[in-house]
XYZ file of C-alpha atoms in Angstrom:
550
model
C 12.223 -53.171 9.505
C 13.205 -53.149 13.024
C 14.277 -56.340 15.219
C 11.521 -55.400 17.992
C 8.339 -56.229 15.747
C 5.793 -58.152 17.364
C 4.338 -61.058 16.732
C 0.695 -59.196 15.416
C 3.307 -57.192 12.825
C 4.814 -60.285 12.049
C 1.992 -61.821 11.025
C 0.545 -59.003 9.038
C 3.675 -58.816 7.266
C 4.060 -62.768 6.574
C -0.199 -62.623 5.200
C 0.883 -59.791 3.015
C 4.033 -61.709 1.882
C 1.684 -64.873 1.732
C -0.927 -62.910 -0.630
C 1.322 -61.554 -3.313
C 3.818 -64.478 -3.304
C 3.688 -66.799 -6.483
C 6.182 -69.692 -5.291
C 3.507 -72.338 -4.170
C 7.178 -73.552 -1.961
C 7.933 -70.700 -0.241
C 4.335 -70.084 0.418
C 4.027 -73.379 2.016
C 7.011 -72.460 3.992
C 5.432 -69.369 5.445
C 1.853 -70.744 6.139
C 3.865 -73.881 8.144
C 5.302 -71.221 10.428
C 2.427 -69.197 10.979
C 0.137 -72.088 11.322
C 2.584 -72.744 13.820
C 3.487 -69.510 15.456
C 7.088 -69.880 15.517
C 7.394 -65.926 16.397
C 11.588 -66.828 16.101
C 11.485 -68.120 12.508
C 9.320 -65.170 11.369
C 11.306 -62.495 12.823
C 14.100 -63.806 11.379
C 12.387 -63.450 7.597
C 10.569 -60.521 8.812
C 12.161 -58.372 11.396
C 15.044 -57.365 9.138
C 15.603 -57.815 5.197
C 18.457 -58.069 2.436
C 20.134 -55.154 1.466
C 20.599 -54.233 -1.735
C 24.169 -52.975 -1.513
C 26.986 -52.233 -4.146
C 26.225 -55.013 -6.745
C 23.180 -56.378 -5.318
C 21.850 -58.992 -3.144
C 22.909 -62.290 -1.797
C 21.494 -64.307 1.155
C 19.947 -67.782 2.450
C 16.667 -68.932 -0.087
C 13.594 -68.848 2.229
C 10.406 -67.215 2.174
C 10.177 -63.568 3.582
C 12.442 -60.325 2.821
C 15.282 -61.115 4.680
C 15.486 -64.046 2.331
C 15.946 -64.542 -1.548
C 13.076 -65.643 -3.492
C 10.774 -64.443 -6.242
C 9.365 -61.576 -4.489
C 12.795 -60.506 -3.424
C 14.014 -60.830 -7.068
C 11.068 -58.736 -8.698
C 11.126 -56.412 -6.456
C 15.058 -55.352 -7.418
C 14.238 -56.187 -11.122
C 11.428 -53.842 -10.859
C 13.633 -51.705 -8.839
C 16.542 -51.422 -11.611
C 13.740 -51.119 -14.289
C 12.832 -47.868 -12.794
C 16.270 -46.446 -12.799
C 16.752 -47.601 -16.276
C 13.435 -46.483 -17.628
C 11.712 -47.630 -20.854
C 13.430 -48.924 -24.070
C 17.102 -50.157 -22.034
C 18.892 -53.447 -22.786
C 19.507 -55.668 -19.851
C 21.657 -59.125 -20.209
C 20.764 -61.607 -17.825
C 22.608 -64.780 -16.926
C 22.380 -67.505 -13.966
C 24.400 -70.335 -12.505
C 23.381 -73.475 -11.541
C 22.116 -72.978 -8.315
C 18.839 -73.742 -6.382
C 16.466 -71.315 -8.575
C 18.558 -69.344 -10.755
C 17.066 -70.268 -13.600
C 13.358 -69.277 -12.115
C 14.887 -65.883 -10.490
C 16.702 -64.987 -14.017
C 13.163 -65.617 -15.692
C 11.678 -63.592 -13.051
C 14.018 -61.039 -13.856
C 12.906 -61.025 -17.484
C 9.421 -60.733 -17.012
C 9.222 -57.690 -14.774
C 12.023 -56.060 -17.212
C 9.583 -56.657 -20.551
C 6.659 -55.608 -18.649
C 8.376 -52.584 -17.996
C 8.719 -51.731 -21.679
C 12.875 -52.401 -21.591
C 14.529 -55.013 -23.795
C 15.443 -58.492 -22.144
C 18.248 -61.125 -23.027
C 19.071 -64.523 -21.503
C 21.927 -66.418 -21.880
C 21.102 -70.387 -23.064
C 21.953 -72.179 -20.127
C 23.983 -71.865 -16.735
C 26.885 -69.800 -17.897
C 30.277 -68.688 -15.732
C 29.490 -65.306 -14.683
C 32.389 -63.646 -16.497
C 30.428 -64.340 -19.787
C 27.552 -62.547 -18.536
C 30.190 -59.697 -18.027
C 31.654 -59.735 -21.362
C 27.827 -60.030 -22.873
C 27.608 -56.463 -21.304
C 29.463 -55.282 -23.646
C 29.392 -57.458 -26.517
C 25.941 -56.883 -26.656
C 26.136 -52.792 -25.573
C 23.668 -53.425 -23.112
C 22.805 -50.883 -20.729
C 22.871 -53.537 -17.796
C 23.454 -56.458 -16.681
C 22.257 -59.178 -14.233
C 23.498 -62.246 -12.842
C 21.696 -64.486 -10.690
C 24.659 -65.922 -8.388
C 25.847 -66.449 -4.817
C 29.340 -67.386 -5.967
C 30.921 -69.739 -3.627
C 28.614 -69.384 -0.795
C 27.146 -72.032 0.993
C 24.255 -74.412 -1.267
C 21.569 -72.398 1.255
C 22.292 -69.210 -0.936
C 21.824 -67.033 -3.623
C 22.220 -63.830 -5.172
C 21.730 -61.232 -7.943
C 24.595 -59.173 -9.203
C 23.617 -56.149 -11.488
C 26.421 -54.373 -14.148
C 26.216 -51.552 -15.444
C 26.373 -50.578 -19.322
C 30.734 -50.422 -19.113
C 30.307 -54.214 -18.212
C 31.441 -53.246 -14.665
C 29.315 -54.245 -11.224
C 27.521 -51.495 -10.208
C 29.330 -48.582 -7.416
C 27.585 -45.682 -5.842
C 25.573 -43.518 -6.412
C 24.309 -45.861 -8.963
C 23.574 -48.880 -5.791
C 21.712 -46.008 -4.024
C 19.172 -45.128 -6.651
C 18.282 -49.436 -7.352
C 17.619 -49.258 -3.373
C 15.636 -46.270 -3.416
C 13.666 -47.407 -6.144
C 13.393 -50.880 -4.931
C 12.114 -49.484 -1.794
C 9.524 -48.055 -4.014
C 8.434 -51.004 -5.463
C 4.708 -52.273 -4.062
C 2.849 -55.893 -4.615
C 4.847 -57.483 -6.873
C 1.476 -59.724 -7.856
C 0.380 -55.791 -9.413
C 3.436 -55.269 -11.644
C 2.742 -55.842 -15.629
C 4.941 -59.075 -16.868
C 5.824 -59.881 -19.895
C 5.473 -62.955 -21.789
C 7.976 -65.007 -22.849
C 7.620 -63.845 -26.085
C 9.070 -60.724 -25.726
C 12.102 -61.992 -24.264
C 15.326 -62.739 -26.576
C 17.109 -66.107 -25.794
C 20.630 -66.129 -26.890
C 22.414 -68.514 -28.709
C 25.408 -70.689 -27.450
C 27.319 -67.701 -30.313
C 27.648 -65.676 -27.350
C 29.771 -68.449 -26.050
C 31.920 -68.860 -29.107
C 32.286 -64.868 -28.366
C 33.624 -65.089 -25.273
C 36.048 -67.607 -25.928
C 37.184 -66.039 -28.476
C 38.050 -63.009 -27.100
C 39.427 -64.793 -23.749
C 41.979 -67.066 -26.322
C 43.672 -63.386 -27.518
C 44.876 -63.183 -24.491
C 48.664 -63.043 -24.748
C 48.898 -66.533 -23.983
C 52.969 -67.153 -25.542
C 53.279 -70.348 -27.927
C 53.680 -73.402 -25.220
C 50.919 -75.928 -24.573
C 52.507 -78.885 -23.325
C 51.319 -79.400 -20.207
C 48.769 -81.589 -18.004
C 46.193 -79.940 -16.068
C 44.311 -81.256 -12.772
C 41.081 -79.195 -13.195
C 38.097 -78.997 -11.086
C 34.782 -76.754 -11.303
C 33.693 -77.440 -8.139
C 30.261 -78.607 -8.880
C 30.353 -75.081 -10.623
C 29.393 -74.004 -13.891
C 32.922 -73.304 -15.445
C 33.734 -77.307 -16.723
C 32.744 -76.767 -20.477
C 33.165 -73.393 -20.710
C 36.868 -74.218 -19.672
C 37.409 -76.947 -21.223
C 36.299 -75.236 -24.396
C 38.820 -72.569 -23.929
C 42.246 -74.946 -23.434
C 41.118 -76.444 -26.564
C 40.968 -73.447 -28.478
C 44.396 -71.896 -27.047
C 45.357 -75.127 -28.229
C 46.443 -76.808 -24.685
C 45.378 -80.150 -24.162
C 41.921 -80.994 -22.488
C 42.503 -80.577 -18.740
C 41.811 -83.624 -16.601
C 38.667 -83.573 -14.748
C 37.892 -84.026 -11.611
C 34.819 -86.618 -12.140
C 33.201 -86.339 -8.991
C 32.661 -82.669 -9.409
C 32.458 -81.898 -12.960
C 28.881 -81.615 -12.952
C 26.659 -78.421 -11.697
C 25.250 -79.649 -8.817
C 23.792 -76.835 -6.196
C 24.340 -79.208 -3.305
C 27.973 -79.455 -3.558
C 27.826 -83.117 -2.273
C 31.902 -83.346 -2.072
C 32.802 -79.857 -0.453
C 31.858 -78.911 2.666
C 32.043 -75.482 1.743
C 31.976 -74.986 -2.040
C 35.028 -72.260 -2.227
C 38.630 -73.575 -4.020
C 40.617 -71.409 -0.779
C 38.573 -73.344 2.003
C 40.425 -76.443 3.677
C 39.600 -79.850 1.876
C 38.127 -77.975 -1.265
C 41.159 -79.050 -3.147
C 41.762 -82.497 -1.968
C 40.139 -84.589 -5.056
C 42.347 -82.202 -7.333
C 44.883 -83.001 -5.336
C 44.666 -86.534 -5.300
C 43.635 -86.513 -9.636
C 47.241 -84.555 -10.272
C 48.986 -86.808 -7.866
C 47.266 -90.177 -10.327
C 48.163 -88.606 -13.350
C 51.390 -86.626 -13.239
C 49.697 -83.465 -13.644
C 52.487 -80.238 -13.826
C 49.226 -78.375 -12.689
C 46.094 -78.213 -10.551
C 43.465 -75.367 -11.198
C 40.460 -74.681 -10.221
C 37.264 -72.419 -10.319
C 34.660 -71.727 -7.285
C 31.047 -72.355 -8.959
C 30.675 -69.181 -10.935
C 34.104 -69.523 -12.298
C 34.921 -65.818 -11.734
C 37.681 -66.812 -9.042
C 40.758 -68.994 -10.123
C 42.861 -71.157 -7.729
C 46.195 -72.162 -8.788
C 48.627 -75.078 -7.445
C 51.707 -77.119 -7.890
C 52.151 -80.671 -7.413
C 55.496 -81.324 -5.419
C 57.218 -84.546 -5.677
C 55.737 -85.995 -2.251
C 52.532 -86.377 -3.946
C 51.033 -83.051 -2.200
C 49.780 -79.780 -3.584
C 51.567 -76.470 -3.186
C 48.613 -73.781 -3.613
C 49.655 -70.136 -4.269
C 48.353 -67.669 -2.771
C 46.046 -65.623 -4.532
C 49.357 -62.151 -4.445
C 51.783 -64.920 -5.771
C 49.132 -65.558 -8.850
C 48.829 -62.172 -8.676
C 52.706 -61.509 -9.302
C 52.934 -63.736 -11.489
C 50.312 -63.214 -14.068
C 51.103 -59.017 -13.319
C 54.475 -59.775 -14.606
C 53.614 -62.064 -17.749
C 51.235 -59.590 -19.165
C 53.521 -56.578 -18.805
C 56.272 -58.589 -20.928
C 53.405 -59.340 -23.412
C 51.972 -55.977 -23.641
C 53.704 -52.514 -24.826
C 52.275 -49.055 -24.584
C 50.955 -46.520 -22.125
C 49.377 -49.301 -19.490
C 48.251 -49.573 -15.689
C 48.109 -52.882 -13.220
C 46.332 -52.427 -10.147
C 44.788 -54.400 -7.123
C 43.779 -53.438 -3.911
C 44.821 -51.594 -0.350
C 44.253 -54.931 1.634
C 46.867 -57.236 -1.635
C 50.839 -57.563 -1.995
C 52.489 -54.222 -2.047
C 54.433 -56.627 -4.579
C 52.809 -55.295 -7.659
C 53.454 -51.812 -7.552
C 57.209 -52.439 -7.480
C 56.406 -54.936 -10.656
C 55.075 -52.026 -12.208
C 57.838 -49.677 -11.268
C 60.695 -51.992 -12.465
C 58.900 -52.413 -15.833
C 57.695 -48.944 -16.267
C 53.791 -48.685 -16.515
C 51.192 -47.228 -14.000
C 49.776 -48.703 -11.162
C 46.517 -48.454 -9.062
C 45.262 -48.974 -5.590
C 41.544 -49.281 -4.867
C 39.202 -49.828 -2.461
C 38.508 -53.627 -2.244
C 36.144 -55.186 -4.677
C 36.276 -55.950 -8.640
C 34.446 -53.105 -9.003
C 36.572 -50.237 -7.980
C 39.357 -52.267 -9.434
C 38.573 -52.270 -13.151
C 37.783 -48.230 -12.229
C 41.625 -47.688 -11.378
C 42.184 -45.748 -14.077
C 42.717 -45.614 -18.601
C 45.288 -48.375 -19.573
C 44.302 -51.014 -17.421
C 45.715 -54.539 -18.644
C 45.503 -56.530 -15.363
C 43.678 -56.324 -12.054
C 43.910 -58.774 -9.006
C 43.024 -59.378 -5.650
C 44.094 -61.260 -2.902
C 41.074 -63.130 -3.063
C 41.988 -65.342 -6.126
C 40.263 -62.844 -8.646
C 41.962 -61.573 -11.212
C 41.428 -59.712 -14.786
C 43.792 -60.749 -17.621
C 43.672 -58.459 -20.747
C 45.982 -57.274 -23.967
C 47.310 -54.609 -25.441
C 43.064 -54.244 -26.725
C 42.442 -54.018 -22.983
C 40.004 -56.004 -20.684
C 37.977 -58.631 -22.741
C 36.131 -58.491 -19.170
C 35.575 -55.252 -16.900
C 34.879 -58.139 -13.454
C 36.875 -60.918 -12.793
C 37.380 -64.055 -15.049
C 38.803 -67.256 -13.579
C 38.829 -68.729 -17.549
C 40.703 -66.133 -19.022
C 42.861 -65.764 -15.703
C 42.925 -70.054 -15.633
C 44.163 -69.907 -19.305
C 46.546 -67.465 -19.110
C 48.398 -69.083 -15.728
C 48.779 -72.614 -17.669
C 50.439 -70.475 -20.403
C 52.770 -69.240 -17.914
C 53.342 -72.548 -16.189
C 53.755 -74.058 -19.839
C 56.573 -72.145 -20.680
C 58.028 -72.430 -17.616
C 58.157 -76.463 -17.684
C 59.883 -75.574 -21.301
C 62.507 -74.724 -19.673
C 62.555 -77.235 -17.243
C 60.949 -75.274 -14.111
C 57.487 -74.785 -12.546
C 55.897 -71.252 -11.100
C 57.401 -72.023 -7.963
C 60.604 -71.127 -9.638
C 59.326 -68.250 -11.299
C 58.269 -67.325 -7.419
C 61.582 -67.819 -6.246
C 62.660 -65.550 -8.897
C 60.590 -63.023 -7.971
C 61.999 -62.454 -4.809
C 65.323 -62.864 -5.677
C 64.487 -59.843 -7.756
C 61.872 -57.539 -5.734
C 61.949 -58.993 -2.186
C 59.977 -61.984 -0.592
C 56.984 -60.629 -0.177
C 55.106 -63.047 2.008
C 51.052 -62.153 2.787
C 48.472 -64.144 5.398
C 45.235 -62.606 6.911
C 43.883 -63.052 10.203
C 40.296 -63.620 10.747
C 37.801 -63.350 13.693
C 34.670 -64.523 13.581
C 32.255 -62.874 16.232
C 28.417 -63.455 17.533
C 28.333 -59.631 18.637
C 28.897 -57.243 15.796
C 29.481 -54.506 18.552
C 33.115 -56.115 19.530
C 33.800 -55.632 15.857
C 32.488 -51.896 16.587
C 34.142 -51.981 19.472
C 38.062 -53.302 18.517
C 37.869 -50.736 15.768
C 37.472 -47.992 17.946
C 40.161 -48.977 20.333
C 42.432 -49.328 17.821
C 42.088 -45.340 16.496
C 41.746 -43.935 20.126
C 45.201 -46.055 20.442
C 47.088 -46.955 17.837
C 49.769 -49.559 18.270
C 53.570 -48.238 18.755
C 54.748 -51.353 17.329
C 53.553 -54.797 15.781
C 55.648 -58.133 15.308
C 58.791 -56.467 16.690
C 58.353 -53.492 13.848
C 57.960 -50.355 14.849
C 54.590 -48.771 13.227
C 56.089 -45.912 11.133
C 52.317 -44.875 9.959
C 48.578 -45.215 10.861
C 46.109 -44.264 8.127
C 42.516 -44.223 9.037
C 40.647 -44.918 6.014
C 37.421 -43.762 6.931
C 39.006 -40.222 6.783
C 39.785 -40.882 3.354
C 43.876 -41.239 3.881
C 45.601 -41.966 0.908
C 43.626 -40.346 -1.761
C 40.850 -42.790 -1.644
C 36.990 -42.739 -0.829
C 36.119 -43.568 3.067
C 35.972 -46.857 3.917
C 35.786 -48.556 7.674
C 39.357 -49.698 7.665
C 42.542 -49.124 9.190
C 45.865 -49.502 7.496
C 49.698 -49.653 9.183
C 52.889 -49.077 7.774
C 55.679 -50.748 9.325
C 59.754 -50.565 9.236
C 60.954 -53.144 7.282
C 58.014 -52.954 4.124
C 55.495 -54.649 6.485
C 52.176 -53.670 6.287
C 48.833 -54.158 8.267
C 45.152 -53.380 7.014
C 42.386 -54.444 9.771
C 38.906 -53.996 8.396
C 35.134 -55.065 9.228
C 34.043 -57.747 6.354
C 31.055 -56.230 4.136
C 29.698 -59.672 3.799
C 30.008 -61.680 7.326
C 30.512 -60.809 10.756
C 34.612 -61.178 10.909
C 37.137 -58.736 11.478
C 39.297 -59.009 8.485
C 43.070 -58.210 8.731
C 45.753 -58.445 6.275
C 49.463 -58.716 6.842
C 52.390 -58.408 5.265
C 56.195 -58.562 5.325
C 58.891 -58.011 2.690
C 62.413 -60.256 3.739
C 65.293 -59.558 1.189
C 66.738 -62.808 0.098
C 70.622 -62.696 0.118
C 71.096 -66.272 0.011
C 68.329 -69.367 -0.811
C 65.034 -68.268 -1.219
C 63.466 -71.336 1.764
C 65.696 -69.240 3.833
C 63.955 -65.889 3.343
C 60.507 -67.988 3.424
C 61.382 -69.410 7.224
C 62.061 -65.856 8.354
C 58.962 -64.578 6.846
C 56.710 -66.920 8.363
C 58.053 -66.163 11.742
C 57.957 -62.958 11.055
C 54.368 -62.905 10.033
C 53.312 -64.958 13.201
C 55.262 -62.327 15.136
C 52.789 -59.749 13.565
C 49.563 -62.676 13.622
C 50.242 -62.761 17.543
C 50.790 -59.183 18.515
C 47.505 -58.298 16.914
C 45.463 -60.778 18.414
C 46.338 -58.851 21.638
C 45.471 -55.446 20.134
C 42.445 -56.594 18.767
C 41.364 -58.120 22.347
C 38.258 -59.880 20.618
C 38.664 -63.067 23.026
């Protein structure tokens, strides 16, 4: 729909809505706004609506298609049930959030109607173990009613396809097109809970069983700081340690429970500033050697190391990335690949060279990730994902901030064997491949057409130089430079090993831009850290000017 509807479409639209809507709440919420004629608030539901894009839909809960609710949901499920067809298996799981529970239902009921097969999980699950049911279960699909770590205002719906992968084009195309397809949603034939198959907590056991093969060494002393975030990872966790045999971490009480308001966070994402600071304050009480957490799917990690003031050290989410890269290649043997993205550390391809397996560079997103290629045994990105797997491969094609939590406090155990943390391990890293030191710059704008704008500026004119480095190489990867498919982004190689990749965020208006420098450490590795972070403000600076967004 277009942004210049008037108010007479606006209402016809928000009756029709009204008529076919079965959520007595988000009825009431549309009849208060036409009753009132707030011609803002309907255009806003109205004028515009969600996309369904690679892996599905996420956006505020509110009445109206520019929202999520139940019509919203059927509509994709009925969408998805028509590229499917008749007789398919789809796995559905849900979070804790405002609704999930209803919208995974939902989901079931237009599925069964449609003559395919439906599962549930039991309860508010991590999504990662809706992942691995994919293909536990050889399902032909998967769906997961989550918005991640967006704000308590959201949700979402993440579909997977029968490799236990989130969906990628064309496949995204055809849901939309169908979806678009899709009329009343009060006419489609629903199925009664009868035909729908609840799963047991087996599933579960399933997953952490296959998530505790990891190659997770033989140390388990250690004391982990652990919070979920008001997420849905806490048991599921918990569980795990146990099983590896580790210790039971120590809980953050105040946010061990699913909650969707998040009462303690302002924003409910383990990267954002003040997320951490309970965990912070639980490892500093109790002598932790560790502080992890998950965001409130549990499909992100964040890792961090108390220091002796008292304070937390958090990695980053390339230095987890390193880290856990270089613990599974020791672990594993064969023909294997790593990979990560074009906007993470060019750190992990020289892992892979030094140790002799493949490596892989995709587009950003999980999804093109765990596509990289045969062989795959890890995957990461910047943005504190990561998959862990064996010599067996990938116990789950997305990522899994259990198996990846596990798997770092088997690192961090062995190192305090030896009388060391991962900040050591860090240090040793560089000493042996370069400090390679990553930050991003962000900038949030009102008008999408600066975003439009900076872009275009930036290929009419590329910069000669950036942070005092001469710019040795411009790739625009909407062309397709670099051997992969066209994406909005821009990517610069400078002298030196530094790198820059400026790109529009899929998700929120911000130009995203990565940065990166490589200092060789001849002497003490703080030494090589100063002179990176000068050298990445050097870069941080200079691009602020190029971008000219202010």
């Amino acid at each position: 729909m277009s942004g210049d509807t008037s108010s007479i479409d606006l209402a016809g639209a928000a009756r029709a809505w009204l008529a076919q809507d079965p959520d007595p709440e988000t009825r009431a919420e549309l009849s208060a706004l036409l009753d009132a004629g707030d011609t803002e608030a309907l255009l806003d539901r109205f004028g515009q609506r969600l996309e369904f894009g690679t892996a599905g839909l996420r956006g505020e809960l509110g009445a109206g298609p520019n929202r999520m609710n139940r019509v919203t949901v059927m509509r994709a499920a009925a969408g998805l049930a028509a590229v499917l067809g008749p007789g398919r298996h789809v796995v559905i799981g849900y979070d804790a959030r405002r609704n999930s529970d209803v919208f995974a239902r939902d989901t079931a009921a237009v599925l069964t109607g449609a003559g395919l097969h439906a599962s549930i999980l039991p309860c508010p699950l991590p999504t990662p173990v809706l992942a691995f049911a994919v293909l536990h279960l050889e399902a032909d699909a998967g769906v997961m009613v989550t918005a991640s770590h967006n704000p308590p205002r959201d949700n979402g719906y993440k579909v997977y396809w029968g490799d236990g992968s989130q969906i990628t084009p064309p496949i995204d195309g055809r849901i939309s097109a169908a979806i678009d397809a899709v009329g009343r949603v009060d006419e489609l034939p629903l199925g009664t809970p009868g035909t729908l198959t609840e799963l047991s907590e087996d599933l579960v056991d399933d997953y952490i069983d296959a998530v505790t093969t990891l190659p997770l060494g033989d140390a388990r002393d250690l004391r982990v700081a652990y919070t979920p975030l008001h997420g849905v990872g806490g048991a599921t966790l918990t569980d795990a340690f146990l099983r590896a045999g580790f210790p039971s971490p120590m809980g953050v009480e105040e946010q061990r429970d699913p909650d969707p308001g998040f009462p303690t966070v302002a924003f409910p994402n383990p990267e954002e500033p003040g997320a951490m600071d309970l965990a912070a304050a639980l490892a500093a009480r109790t002598k932790a050697d560790l502080v992890l957490a998950n965001d409130p799917d549990a499909d992100r990690c964040a890792v961090g190391v108390p220091l002796a003031d008292g304070s937390v050290r958090m990695l980053t989410g390339d230095e987890v990335g390193g880290l856990l890269a270089e613990h599974v290649i020791t672990h594993t043997t064969g023909d294997r690949m790593v990979a990560t993205t074009i906007v993470s550390s060019t750190l992990l391809g020289k892992i892979a060279r030094a140790h002799g397996v493949r490596y892989g560079e995709t587009l950003t997103g999980f999804k093109w990730i765990i596509k990289a290629g045969p062989g795959l045994v890890f995957g990461y990105e910047e943005a504190i994902g990561y998959s862990v797997g064996s010599a067996a491969g990938l116990p789950v094609r997305d990522k899994d901030g259990i198996g990846a939590a596990l798997t770092v406090a088997a690192v961090a155990a062995a190192a305090k064997r030896d009388g060391r943390t991962l900040l050591d391990l860090l240090d040793d890293q560089a000493r042996r491949y370069g400090l390679h030191a990553t930050s991003q710059l962000s900038v949030r704008v009102e008008d999408l057409s600066l975003i439009a704008g900076a872009m275009a500026r930036l290929r009419a004119t590329p910069p000669a130089a950036l942070g005092g480095r001469a710019v040795e190489r411009a790739d625009d990867l909407s062309r397709g430079d670099g051997g992969l498919p066209p994406t909005d982004g821009l990517r610069y190689t400078l002298s030196d090993g530094a790198r820059v990749v400026v790109r529009p965020s899929g998700t929120e208006p911000k130009l995203k831009c990565y940065l990166e420098v490589v200092v060789p450490v001849t002497g003490d590795v703080p030494a090589a850290r100063a002179e990176a972070a000068r050298a990445l403000d050097a870069l941080r600076a200079d691009l602020t000017k190029a971008l000219d967004l202010h």
